[in-house]
Amino acid sequence: LISDAGMPGISDPGEDIIRQAIENNIEIEVLPGATASITALVGSGIETGKFAFEGFLDRDKKVRRKQLEEVKEETRTIIFYESPHRLKETLKDMLNILGNRKIALNRELTKKYQEIIREDIETAINIFNEKEVKGEFVLIVEGFKGEKTIKNSYEELNEREYVIALMEEGMTKKDAIKAVCKDRKITKDIVYKQVLDL
């Protein structure tokens, strides 16, 4: 399986051929080649120590927005692929859902017309409102830097049970009390009285 368009098998139908070969006991050997995602990440100027590869977002607007909501609080740098036809809409969705983060937009990497734009999402939108979008893009997006919200599977718990649940997940008692107060919008003394014996 040989390709002149980057590493086959990454967000690529080659994945199916490889899987079928393995299922049919056909020996495969992988030779390293240019990989757009890693090339873009390294040149982005955004944190490379930890990253999450998301590949192409869904074509459907609702599904795409749901996918972005799911990675909203991902602290690792996030790698996306995007087609020229959907780039502008995706950038707008990213701004609305992820906020105005650092982004590196890469196209035609290692080729004659290579282009890398390192900006924030809002500036990138303005740039592409003024110019034609050509080629597929690798988008390197800065990870979440804010304070995580608590996923509320705790709505039916009282404050004491809520603190215990958070402590079981690894929080200290002090941090759990603080998190419950913030989430329930109540003062610390109300929660503290309920968990004195913990």
mmCIF file of N, CA and C in Angstrom, residues 112-180:
data_model
loop_
_atom_site.group_PDB
_atom_site.id
_atom_site.type_symbol
_atom_site.label_atom_id
_atom_site.label_comp_id
_atom_site.label_asym_id
_atom_site.label_seq_id
_atom_site.Cartn_x
_atom_site.Cartn_y
_atom_site.Cartn_z
ATOM 1 N N LYS A 112 5.759 22.156 -2.498
ATOM 2 C CA LYS A 112 6.122 23.468 -3.048
ATOM 3 C C LYS A 112 5.279 24.602 -2.477
ATOM 4 N N TYR A 113 3.976 24.381 -2.323
ATOM 5 C CA TYR A 113 3.080 25.458 -1.867
ATOM 6 C C TYR A 113 2.716 25.333 -0.390
ATOM 7 N N GLN A 114 3.637 24.780 0.385
ATOM 8 C CA GLN A 114 3.408 24.640 1.832
ATOM 9 C C GLN A 114 2.995 25.974 2.443
ATOM 10 N N GLU A 115 2.000 25.896 3.333
ATOM 11 C CA GLU A 115 1.540 27.103 4.024
ATOM 12 C C GLU A 115 1.230 26.753 5.471
ATOM 13 N N ILE A 116 1.779 27.540 6.388
ATOM 14 C CA ILE A 116 1.500 27.349 7.817
ATOM 15 C C ILE A 116 1.079 28.699 8.388
ATOM 16 N N ILE A 117 -0.100 28.733 8.974
ATOM 17 C CA ILE A 117 -0.606 29.962 9.596
ATOM 18 C C ILE A 117 -0.712 29.704 11.089
ATOM 19 N N ARG A 118 0.058 30.448 11.875
ATOM 20 C CA ARG A 118 0.044 30.285 13.337
ATOM 21 C C ARG A 118 -0.604 31.516 13.937
ATOM 22 N N GLU A 119 -1.818 31.368 14.390
ATOM 23 C CA GLU A 119 -2.587 32.505 14.905
ATOM 24 C C GLU A 119 -3.486 32.026 16.040
ATOM 25 N N ASP A 120 -4.499 32.840 16.363
ATOM 26 C CA ASP A 120 -5.582 32.342 17.203
ATOM 27 C C ASP A 120 -6.771 32.079 16.270
ATOM 28 N N ILE A 121 -7.793 31.407 16.777
ATOM 29 C CA ILE A 121 -8.893 30.977 15.902
ATOM 30 C C ILE A 121 -9.613 32.169 15.270
ATOM 31 N N GLU A 122 -9.839 33.210 16.052
ATOM 32 C CA GLU A 122 -10.548 34.395 15.540
ATOM 33 C C GLU A 122 -9.788 35.043 14.379
ATOM 34 N N THR A 123 -8.480 35.175 14.533
ATOM 35 C CA THR A 123 -7.651 35.766 13.469
ATOM 36 C C THR A 123 -7.671 34.870 12.238
ATOM 37 N N ALA A 124 -7.621 33.555 12.445
ATOM 38 C CA ALA A 124 -7.658 32.605 11.329
ATOM 39 C C ALA A 124 -8.956 32.751 10.532
ATOM 40 N N ILE A 125 -10.071 32.952 11.225
ATOM 41 C CA ILE A 125 -11.364 33.160 10.545
ATOM 42 C C ILE A 125 -11.286 34.396 9.655
ATOM 43 N N ASN A 126 -10.744 35.487 10.205
ATOM 44 C CA ASN A 126 -10.604 36.735 9.430
ATOM 45 C C ASN A 126 -9.708 36.545 8.214
ATOM 46 N N ILE A 127 -8.634 35.794 8.366
ATOM 47 C CA ILE A 127 -7.711 35.535 7.249
ATOM 48 C C ILE A 127 -8.436 34.802 6.130
ATOM 49 N N PHE A 128 -9.197 33.766 6.488
ATOM 50 C CA PHE A 128 -9.851 32.961 5.450
ATOM 51 C C PHE A 128 -11.149 33.582 4.924
ATOM 52 N N ASN A 129 -11.607 34.645 5.552
ATOM 53 C CA ASN A 129 -12.702 35.424 4.974
ATOM 54 C C ASN A 129 -12.194 36.253 3.803
ATOM 55 N N GLU A 130 -10.882 36.490 3.786
ATOM 56 C CA GLU A 130 -10.263 37.347 2.761
ATOM 57 C C GLU A 130 -9.557 36.555 1.669
ATOM 58 N N LYS A 131 -9.372 35.248 1.861
ATOM 59 C CA LYS A 131 -8.623 34.484 0.855
ATOM 60 C C LYS A 131 -9.321 33.176 0.519
ATOM 61 N N GLU A 132 -8.974 32.635 -0.627
ATOM 62 C CA GLU A 132 -9.554 31.376 -1.086
ATOM 63 C C GLU A 132 -8.965 30.218 -0.280
ATOM 64 N N VAL A 133 -9.812 29.255 0.051
ATOM 65 C CA VAL A 133 -9.355 28.082 0.801
ATOM 66 C C VAL A 133 -9.026 26.973 -0.193
ATOM 67 N N LYS A 134 -7.764 26.525 -0.152
ATOM 68 C CA LYS A 134 -7.339 25.456 -1.065
ATOM 69 C C LYS A 134 -6.672 24.343 -0.282
ATOM 70 N N GLY A 135 -6.929 23.105 -0.683
ATOM 71 C CA GLY A 135 -6.235 21.956 -0.105
ATOM 72 C C GLY A 135 -6.771 21.529 1.252
ATOM 73 N N GLU A 136 -6.436 20.287 1.629
ATOM 74 C CA GLU A 136 -6.836 19.780 2.941
ATOM 75 C C GLU A 136 -5.907 20.350 4.008
ATOM 76 N N PHE A 137 -6.458 20.539 5.197
ATOM 77 C CA PHE A 137 -5.716 21.170 6.289
ATOM 78 C C PHE A 137 -5.495 20.224 7.460
ATOM 79 N N VAL A 138 -4.364 20.428 8.125
ATOM 80 C CA VAL A 138 -4.140 19.835 9.439
ATOM 81 C C VAL A 138 -4.232 20.998 10.419
ATOM 82 N N LEU A 139 -5.148 20.893 11.375
ATOM 83 C CA LEU A 139 -5.354 21.948 12.366
ATOM 84 C C LEU A 139 -4.789 21.488 13.702
ATOM 85 N N ILE A 140 -3.871 22.271 14.240
ATOM 86 C CA ILE A 140 -3.300 21.970 15.551
ATOM 87 C C ILE A 140 -3.889 22.993 16.521
ATOM 88 N N VAL A 141 -4.672 22.513 17.484
ATOM 89 C CA VAL A 141 -5.409 23.410 18.372
ATOM 90 C C VAL A 141 -4.910 23.250 19.810
ATOM 91 N N GLU A 142 -4.636 24.382 20.428
ATOM 92 C CA GLU A 142 -4.180 24.392 21.820
ATOM 93 C C GLU A 142 -5.195 23.698 22.729
ATOM 94 N N GLY A 143 -4.708 22.963 23.703
ATOM 95 C CA GLY A 143 -5.576 22.284 24.663
ATOM 96 C C GLY A 143 -6.243 23.256 25.624
ATOM 97 N N PHE A 144 -7.213 22.749 26.359
ATOM 98 C CA PHE A 144 -7.996 23.541 27.321
ATOM 99 C C PHE A 144 -7.111 24.001 28.478
ATOM 100 N N LYS A 145 -7.176 25.288 28.797
ATOM 101 C CA LYS A 145 -6.340 25.850 29.869
ATOM 102 C C LYS A 145 -7.160 26.312 31.071
ATOM 103 N N GLY A 146 -8.478 26.236 30.986
ATOM 104 C CA GLY A 146 -9.330 26.744 32.075
ATOM 105 C C GLY A 146 -9.542 25.722 33.171
ATOM 106 N N GLU A 147 -10.513 25.989 34.007
ATOM 107 C CA GLU A 147 -10.855 25.088 35.108
ATOM 108 C C GLU A 147 -11.966 24.165 34.639
ATOM 109 N N LYS A 148 -11.761 22.873 34.806
ATOM 110 C CA LYS A 148 -12.749 21.899 34.313
ATOM 111 C C LYS A 148 -14.048 21.981 35.105
ATOM 112 N N THR A 149 -15.148 21.820 34.388
ATOM 113 C CA THR A 149 -16.441 21.745 35.071
ATOM 114 C C THR A 149 -16.670 20.298 35.474
ATOM 115 N N ILE A 150 -17.450 20.099 36.496
ATOM 116 C CA ILE A 150 -17.708 18.734 36.960
ATOM 117 C C ILE A 150 -18.819 18.147 36.111
ATOM 118 N N LYS A 151 -18.571 16.967 35.550
ATOM 119 C CA LYS A 151 -19.598 16.285 34.763
ATOM 120 C C LYS A 151 -20.716 15.883 35.722
ATOM 121 N N ASN A 152 -21.905 16.401 35.470
ATOM 122 C CA ASN A 152 -22.925 16.235 36.492
ATOM 123 C C ASN A 152 -23.745 14.957 36.403
ATOM 124 N N SER A 153 -23.072 13.885 36.851
ATOM 125 C CA SER A 153 -23.805 12.644 37.069
ATOM 126 C C SER A 153 -24.136 12.592 38.555
ATOM 127 N N TYR A 154 -23.953 13.741 39.243
ATOM 128 C CA TYR A 154 -24.115 13.808 40.699
ATOM 129 C C TYR A 154 -25.367 14.579 41.117
ATOM 130 N N GLU A 155 -26.210 14.908 40.161
ATOM 131 C CA GLU A 155 -27.352 15.774 40.441
ATOM 132 C C GLU A 155 -28.266 15.250 41.543
ATOM 133 N N GLU A 156 -28.401 13.927 41.616
ATOM 134 C CA GLU A 156 -29.343 13.348 42.580
ATOM 135 C C GLU A 156 -28.710 13.084 43.946
ATOM 136 N N LEU A 157 -27.405 13.348 44.073
ATOM 137 C CA LEU A 157 -26.726 13.132 45.356
ATOM 138 C C LEU A 157 -26.876 14.355 46.253
ATOM 139 N N ASN A 158 -26.938 14.113 47.567
ATOM 140 C CA ASN A 158 -26.885 15.267 48.471
ATOM 141 C C ASN A 158 -25.422 15.711 48.581
ATOM 142 N N GLU A 159 -25.186 16.821 49.297
ATOM 143 C CA GLU A 159 -23.832 17.380 49.330
ATOM 144 C C GLU A 159 -22.813 16.390 49.917
ATOM 145 N N ARG A 160 -23.193 15.695 50.968
ATOM 146 C CA ARG A 160 -22.282 14.720 51.593
ATOM 147 C C ARG A 160 -21.903 13.607 50.602
ATOM 148 N N GLU A 161 -22.927 13.041 49.945
ATOM 149 C CA GLU A 161 -22.679 11.958 48.972
ATOM 150 C C GLU A 161 -21.825 12.456 47.801
ATOM 151 N N TYR A 162 -22.071 13.686 47.410
ATOM 152 C CA TYR A 162 -21.345 14.319 46.306
ATOM 153 C C TYR A 162 -19.854 14.422 46.663
ATOM 154 N N VAL A 163 -19.551 14.900 47.877
ATOM 155 C CA VAL A 163 -18.158 15.023 48.334
ATOM 156 C C VAL A 163 -17.486 13.643 48.358
ATOM 157 N N ILE A 164 -18.197 12.645 48.883
ATOM 158 C CA ILE A 164 -17.645 11.284 48.958
ATOM 159 C C ILE A 164 -17.336 10.753 47.554
ATOM 160 N N ALA A 165 -18.261 10.985 46.617
ATOM 161 C CA ALA A 165 -18.063 10.517 45.232
ATOM 162 C C ALA A 165 -16.820 11.142 44.610
ATOM 163 N N LEU A 166 -16.631 12.438 44.838
ATOM 164 C CA LEU A 166 -15.454 13.126 44.289
ATOM 165 C C LEU A 166 -14.162 12.633 44.949
ATOM 166 N N MET A 167 -14.230 12.374 46.260
ATOM 167 C CA MET A 167 -13.046 11.847 46.954
ATOM 168 C C MET A 167 -12.685 10.453 46.441
ATOM 169 N N GLU A 168 -13.697 9.675 46.119
ATOM 170 C CA GLU A 168 -13.458 8.328 45.572
ATOM 171 C C GLU A 168 -12.805 8.404 44.191
ATOM 172 N N GLU A 169 -13.026 9.531 43.503
ATOM 173 C CA GLU A 169 -12.405 9.728 42.192
ATOM 174 C C GLU A 169 -10.991 10.286 42.319
ATOM 175 N N GLY A 170 -10.553 10.546 43.561
ATOM 176 C CA GLY A 170 -9.168 10.973 43.758
ATOM 177 C C GLY A 170 -8.971 12.388 44.260
ATOM 178 N N MET A 171 -10.060 13.145 44.439
ATOM 179 C CA MET A 171 -9.930 14.511 44.958
ATOM 180 C C MET A 171 -9.649 14.487 46.459
ATOM 181 N N THR A 172 -8.943 15.501 46.945
ATOM 182 C CA THR A 172 -8.789 15.653 48.392
ATOM 183 C C THR A 172 -10.128 16.132 48.949
ATOM 184 N N LYS A 173 -10.323 15.964 50.261
ATOM 185 C CA LYS A 173 -11.565 16.403 50.898
ATOM 186 C C LYS A 173 -11.775 17.899 50.669
ATOM 187 N N LYS A 174 -10.705 18.672 50.861
ATOM 188 C CA LYS A 174 -10.770 20.137 50.712
ATOM 189 C C LYS A 174 -11.207 20.530 49.290
ATOM 190 N N ASP A 175 -10.575 19.894 48.266
ATOM 191 C CA ASP A 175 -10.912 20.204 46.864
ATOM 192 C C ASP A 175 -12.328 19.750 46.517
ATOM 193 N N ALA A 176 -12.735 18.611 47.088
ATOM 194 C CA ALA A 176 -14.083 18.103 46.827
ATOM 195 C C ALA A 176 -15.136 19.057 47.389
ATOM 196 N N ILE A 177 -14.903 19.564 48.616
ATOM 197 C CA ILE A 177 -15.830 20.533 49.233
ATOM 198 C C ILE A 177 -15.916 21.784 48.363
ATOM 199 N N LYS A 178 -14.762 22.275 47.932
ATOM 200 C CA LYS A 178 -14.705 23.483 47.100
ATOM 201 C C LYS A 178 -15.477 23.275 45.788
ATOM 202 N N ALA A 179 -15.280 22.094 45.165
ATOM 203 C CA ALA A 179 -15.947 21.788 43.896
ATOM 204 C C ALA A 179 -17.463 21.707 44.057
ATOM 205 N N VAL A 180 -17.908 21.083 45.146
ATOM 206 C CA VAL A 180 -19.352 20.952 45.405
ATOM 207 C C VAL A 180 -19.974 22.328 45.651
#
